[in-house]
mmCIF file of C-alpha atoms and ligand atoms in Angstrom:
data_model
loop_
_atom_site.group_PDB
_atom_site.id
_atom_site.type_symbol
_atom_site.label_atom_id
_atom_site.label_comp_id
_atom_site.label_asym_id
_atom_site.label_seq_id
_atom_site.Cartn_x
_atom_site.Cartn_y
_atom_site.Cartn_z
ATOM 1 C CA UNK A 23 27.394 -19.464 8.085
ATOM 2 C CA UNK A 24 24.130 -17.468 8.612
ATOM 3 C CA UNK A 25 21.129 -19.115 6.733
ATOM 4 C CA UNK A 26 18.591 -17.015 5.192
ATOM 5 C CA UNK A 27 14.751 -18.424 4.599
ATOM 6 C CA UNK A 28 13.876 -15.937 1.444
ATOM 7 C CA UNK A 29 10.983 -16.061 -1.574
ATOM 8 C CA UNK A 30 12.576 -14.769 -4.390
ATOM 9 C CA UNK A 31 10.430 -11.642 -5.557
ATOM 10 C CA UNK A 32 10.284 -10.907 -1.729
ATOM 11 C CA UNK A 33 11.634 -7.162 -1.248
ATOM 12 C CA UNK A 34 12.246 -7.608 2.004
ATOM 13 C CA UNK A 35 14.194 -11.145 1.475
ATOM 14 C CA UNK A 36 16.479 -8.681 -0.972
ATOM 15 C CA UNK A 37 16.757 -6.392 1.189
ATOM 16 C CA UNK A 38 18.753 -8.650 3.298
ATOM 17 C CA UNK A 39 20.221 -10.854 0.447
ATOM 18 C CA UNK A 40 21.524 -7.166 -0.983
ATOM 19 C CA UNK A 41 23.155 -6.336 2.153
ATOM 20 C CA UNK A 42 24.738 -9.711 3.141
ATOM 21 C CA UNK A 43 25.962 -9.645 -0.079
ATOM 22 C CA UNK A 44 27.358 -6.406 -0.556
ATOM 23 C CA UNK A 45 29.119 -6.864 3.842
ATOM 24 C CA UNK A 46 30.714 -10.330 2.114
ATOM 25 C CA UNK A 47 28.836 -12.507 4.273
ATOM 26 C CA UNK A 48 28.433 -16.036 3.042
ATOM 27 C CA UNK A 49 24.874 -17.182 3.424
ATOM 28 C CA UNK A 50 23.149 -20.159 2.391
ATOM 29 C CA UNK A 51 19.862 -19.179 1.299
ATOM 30 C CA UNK A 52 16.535 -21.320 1.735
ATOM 31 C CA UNK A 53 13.920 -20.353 -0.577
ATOM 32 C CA UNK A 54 9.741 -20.547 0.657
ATOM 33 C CA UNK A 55 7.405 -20.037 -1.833
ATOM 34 C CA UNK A 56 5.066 -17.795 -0.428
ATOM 35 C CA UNK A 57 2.536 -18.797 -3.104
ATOM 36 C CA UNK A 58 2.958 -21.821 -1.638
ATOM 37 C CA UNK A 59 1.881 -21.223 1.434
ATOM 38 C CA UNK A 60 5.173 -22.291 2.467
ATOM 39 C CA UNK A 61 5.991 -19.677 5.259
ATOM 40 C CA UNK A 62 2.433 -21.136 6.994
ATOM 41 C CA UNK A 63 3.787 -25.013 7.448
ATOM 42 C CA UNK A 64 4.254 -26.016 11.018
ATOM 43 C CA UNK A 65 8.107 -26.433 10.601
ATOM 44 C CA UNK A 66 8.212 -22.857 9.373
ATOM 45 C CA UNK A 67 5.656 -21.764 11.969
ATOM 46 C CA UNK A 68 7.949 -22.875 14.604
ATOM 47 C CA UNK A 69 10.915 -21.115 13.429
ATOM 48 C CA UNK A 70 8.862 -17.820 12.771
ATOM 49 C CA UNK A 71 5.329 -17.467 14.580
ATOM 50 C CA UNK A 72 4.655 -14.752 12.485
ATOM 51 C CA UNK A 73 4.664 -17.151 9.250
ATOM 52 C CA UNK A 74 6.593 -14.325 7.276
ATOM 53 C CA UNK A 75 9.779 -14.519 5.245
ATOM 54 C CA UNK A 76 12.891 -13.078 5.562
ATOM 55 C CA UNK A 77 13.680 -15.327 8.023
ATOM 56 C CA UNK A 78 17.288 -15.347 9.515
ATOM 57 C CA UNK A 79 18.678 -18.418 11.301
ATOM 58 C CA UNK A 80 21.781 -16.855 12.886
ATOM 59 C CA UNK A 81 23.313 -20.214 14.127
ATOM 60 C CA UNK A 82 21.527 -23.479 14.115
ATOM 61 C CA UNK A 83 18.507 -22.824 15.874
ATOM 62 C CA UNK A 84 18.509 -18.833 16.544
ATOM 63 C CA UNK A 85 16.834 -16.848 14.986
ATOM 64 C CA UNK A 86 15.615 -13.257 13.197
ATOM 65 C CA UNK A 87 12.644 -12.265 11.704
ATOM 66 C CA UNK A 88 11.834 -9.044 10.605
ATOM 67 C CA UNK A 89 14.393 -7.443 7.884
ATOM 68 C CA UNK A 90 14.522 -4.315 9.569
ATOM 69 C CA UNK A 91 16.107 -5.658 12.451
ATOM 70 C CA UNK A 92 18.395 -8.188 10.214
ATOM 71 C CA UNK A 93 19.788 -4.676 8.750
ATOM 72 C CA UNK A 94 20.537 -3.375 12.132
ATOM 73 C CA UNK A 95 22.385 -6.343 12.753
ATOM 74 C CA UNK A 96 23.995 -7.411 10.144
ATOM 75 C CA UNK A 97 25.349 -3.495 9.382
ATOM 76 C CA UNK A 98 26.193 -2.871 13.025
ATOM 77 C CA UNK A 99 30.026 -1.918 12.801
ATOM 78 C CA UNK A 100 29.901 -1.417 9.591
ATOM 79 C CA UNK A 101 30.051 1.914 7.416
ATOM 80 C CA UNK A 102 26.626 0.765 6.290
ATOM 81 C CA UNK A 103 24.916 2.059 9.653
ATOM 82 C CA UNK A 104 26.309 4.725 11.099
ATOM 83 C CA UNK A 105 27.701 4.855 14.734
ATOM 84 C CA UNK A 106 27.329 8.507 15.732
ATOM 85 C CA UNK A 107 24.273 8.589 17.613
ATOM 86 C CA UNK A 108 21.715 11.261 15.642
ATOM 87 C CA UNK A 109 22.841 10.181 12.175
ATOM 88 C CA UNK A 110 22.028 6.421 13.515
ATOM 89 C CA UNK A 111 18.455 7.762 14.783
ATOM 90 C CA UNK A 112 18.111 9.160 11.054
ATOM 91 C CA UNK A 113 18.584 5.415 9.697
ATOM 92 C CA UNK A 114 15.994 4.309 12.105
ATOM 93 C CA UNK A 115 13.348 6.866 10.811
ATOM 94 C CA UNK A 116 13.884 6.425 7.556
ATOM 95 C CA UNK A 117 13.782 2.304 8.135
ATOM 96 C CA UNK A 118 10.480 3.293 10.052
ATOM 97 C CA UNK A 119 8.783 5.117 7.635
ATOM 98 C CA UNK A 120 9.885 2.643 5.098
ATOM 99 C CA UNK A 121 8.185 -0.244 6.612
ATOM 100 C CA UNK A 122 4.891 2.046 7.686
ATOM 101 C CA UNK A 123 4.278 4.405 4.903
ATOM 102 C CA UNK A 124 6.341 3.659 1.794
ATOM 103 C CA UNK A 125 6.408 -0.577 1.622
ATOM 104 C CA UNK A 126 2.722 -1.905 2.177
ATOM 105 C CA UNK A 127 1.512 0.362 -0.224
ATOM 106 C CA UNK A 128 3.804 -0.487 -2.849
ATOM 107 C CA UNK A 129 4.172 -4.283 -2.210
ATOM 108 C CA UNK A 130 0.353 -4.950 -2.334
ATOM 109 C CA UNK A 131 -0.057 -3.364 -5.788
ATOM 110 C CA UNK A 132 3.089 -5.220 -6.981
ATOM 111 C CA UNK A 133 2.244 -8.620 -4.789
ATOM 112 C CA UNK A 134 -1.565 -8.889 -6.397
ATOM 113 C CA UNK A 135 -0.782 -7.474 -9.738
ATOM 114 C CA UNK A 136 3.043 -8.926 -10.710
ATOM 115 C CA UNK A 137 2.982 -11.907 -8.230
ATOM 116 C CA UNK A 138 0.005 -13.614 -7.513
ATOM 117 C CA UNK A 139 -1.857 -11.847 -10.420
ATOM 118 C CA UNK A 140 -5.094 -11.900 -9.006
ATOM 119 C CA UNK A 141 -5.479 -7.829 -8.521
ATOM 120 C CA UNK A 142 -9.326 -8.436 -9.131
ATOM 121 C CA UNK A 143 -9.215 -9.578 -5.414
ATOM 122 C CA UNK A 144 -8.468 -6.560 -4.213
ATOM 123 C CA UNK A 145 -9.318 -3.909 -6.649
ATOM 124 C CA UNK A 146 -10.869 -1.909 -4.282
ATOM 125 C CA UNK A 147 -7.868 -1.512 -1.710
ATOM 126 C CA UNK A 148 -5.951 -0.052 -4.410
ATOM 127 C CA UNK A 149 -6.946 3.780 -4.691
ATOM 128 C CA UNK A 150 -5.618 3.899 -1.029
ATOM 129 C CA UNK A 151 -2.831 1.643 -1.601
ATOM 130 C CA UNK A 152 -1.797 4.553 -4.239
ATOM 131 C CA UNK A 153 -2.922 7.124 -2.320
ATOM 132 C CA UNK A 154 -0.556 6.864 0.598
ATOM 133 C CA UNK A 155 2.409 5.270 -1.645
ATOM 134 C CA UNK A 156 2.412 8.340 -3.642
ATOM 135 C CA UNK A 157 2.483 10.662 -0.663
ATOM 136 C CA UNK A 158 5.487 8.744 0.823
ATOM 137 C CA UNK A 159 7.072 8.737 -2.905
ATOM 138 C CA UNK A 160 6.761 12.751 -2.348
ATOM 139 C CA UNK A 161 8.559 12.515 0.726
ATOM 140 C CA UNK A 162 11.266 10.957 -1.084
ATOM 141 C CA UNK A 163 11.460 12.889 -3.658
ATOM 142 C CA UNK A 164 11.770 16.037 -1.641
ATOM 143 C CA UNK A 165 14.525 14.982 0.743
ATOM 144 C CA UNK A 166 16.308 13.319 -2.532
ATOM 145 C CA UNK A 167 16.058 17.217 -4.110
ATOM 146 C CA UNK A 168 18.659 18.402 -1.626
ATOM 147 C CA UNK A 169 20.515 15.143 -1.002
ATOM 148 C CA UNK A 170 22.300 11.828 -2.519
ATOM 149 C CA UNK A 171 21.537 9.185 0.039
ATOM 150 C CA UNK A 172 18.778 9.756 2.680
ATOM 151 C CA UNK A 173 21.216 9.617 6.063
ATOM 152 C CA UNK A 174 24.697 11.924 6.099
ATOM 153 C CA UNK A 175 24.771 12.045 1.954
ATOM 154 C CA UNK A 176 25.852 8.481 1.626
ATOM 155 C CA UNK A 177 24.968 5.308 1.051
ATOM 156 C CA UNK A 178 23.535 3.711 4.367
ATOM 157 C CA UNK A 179 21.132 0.152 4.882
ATOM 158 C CA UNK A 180 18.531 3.256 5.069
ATOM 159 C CA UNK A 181 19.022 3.362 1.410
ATOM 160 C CA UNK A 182 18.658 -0.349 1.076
ATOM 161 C CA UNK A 183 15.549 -0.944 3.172
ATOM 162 C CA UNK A 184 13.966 2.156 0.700
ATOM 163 C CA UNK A 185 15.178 1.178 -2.276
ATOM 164 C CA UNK A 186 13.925 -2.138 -2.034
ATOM 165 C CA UNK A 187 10.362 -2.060 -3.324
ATOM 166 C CA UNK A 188 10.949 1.362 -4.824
ATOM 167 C CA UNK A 189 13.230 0.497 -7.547
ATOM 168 C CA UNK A 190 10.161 -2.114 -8.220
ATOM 169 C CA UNK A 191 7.031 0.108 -7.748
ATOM 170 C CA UNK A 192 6.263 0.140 -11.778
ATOM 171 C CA UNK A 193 5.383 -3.688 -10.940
ATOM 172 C CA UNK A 194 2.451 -2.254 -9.121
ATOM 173 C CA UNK A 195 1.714 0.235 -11.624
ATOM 174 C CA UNK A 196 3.234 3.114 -10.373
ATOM 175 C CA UNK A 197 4.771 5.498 -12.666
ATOM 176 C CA UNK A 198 8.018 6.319 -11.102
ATOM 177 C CA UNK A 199 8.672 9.168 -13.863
ATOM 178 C CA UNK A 200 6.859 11.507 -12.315
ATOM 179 C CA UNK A 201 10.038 11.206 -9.310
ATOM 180 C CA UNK A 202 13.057 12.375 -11.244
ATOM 181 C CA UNK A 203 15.540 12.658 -7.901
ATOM 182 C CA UNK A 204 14.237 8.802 -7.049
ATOM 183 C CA UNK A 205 15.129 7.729 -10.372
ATOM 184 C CA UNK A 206 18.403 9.147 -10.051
ATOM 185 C CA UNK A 207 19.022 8.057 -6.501
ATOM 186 C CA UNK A 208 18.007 4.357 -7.546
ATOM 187 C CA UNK A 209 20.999 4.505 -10.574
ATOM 188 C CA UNK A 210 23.485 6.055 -7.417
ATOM 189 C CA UNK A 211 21.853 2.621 -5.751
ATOM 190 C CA UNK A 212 22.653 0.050 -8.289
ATOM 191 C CA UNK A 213 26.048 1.372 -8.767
ATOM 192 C CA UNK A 214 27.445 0.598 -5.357
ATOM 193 C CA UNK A 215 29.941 -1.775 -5.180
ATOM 194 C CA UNK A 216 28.649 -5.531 -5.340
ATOM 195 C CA UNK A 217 24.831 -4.692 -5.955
ATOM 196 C CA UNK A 218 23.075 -7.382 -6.770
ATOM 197 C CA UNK A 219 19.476 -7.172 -8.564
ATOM 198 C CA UNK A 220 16.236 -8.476 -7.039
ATOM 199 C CA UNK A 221 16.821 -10.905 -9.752
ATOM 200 C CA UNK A 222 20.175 -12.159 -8.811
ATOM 201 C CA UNK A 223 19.485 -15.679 -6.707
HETATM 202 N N1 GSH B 27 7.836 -6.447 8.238
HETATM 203 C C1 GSH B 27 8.267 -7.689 7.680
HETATM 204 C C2 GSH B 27 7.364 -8.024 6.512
HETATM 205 C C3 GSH B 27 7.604 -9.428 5.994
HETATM 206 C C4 GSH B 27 6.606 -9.813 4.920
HETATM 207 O O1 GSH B 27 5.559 -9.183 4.739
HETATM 208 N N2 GSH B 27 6.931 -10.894 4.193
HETATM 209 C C5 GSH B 27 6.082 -11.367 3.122
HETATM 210 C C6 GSH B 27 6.894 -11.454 1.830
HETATM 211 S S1 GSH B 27 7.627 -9.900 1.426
HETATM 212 C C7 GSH B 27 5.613 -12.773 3.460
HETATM 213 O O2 GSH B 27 6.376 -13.570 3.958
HETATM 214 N N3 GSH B 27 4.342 -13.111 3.181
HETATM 215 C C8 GSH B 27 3.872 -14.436 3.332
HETATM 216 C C9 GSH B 27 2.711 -14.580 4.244
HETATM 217 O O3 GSH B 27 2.320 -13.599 4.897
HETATM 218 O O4 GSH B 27 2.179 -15.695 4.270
HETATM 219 C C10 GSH B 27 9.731 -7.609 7.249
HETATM 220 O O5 GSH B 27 10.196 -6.487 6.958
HETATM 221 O O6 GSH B 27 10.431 -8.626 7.241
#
């Protein structure tokens, strides 16, 4: 069984949690309170340099950081990642803009704000954190005007890796209203078979 090092309001720990979960794979799931500091002990360090979680032990002692790539591997094979080469390029962009343009600046808002509620830290980082989170949110919202899903108008782990800190922005204080087709893709989201919420450990 795969065992998955997570901190519970971590999007990108539910990214992973969501799909493992929704592919039927067992997992037994280690939690590290990032608050903590627990990703930054030297046990942890020496499973994942980078001191980050989601952390994937594939079998005792191998290992997967990085939920992007946990996606890609877990989904291989399945209908959750397409295997036709262009549409699979079109999960990889939108997993790549996810995790450059769309995540940090909606995780920091909601990490300082919701999480560690200390957003007096870093109150001036936040005009640019909503800044660029608002121009990816466009993005979004424009490709959702024509389509369902983002890749081949169906649900895809491209969905998943956008959906995670998206469906959560409002922690940061965004106001999501003003994105009508991401609202409505979010609902098509949490009604595919065997969601599970961010809440749901
Ligand atoms: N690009 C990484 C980002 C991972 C990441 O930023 N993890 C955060 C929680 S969401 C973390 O572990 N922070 C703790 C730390 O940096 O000490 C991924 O997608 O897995």
């Amino acid at each position: 069984m795969h065992r998955l090092y997570s901190f519970a309001p971590s999007g990108n720990s539910y990214k992973v949690r969501l799909l493992m979960t929704q592919l039927g794979l067992p997992f037994e799931l280690i939690e590290c309170d990032v608050l903590q500091q627990g990703t930054r002990t030297p046990e942890y360090l020496a499973k994942n340099p980078n001191g980050k979680v989601p952390l994937l032990e594939l079998e005792p002692n191998v290992f997967l950081s990085e939920s992007g790539a946990m996606l890609l591997y877990l989904a291989d094979g399945t209908e959750l990642l397409p295997s036709e080469k262009y549409l699979r390029a079109q999960v990889h962009q939108w997993m790549f803009f996810g995790q450059f343009s769309l995540d940090p600046n909606l995780a920091r808002p909601r990490f300082f704000i919701s999480i560690a509620k200390q957003p007096e830290k870093v109150q001036h980082l936040f005009e640019s954190w909503y800044n660029l989170g608002n121009q990816a949110l466009d993005v979004m919202e424009q490709h959702l005007a024509q389509h369902d899903f983002f890749v081949d108008d169906r649900y895809t782990i491209a969905d998943i890796a956008l959906y995670a800190y998206t469906h959560m922005a409002a922690q940061g204080n965004y106001d999501l209203t003003i994105y009508p087709n991401i609202l409505a893709w979010c609902d098509r989201v949490a009604s595919q078979p065997s969601h599970i919420k961010i809440t749901d450990v």
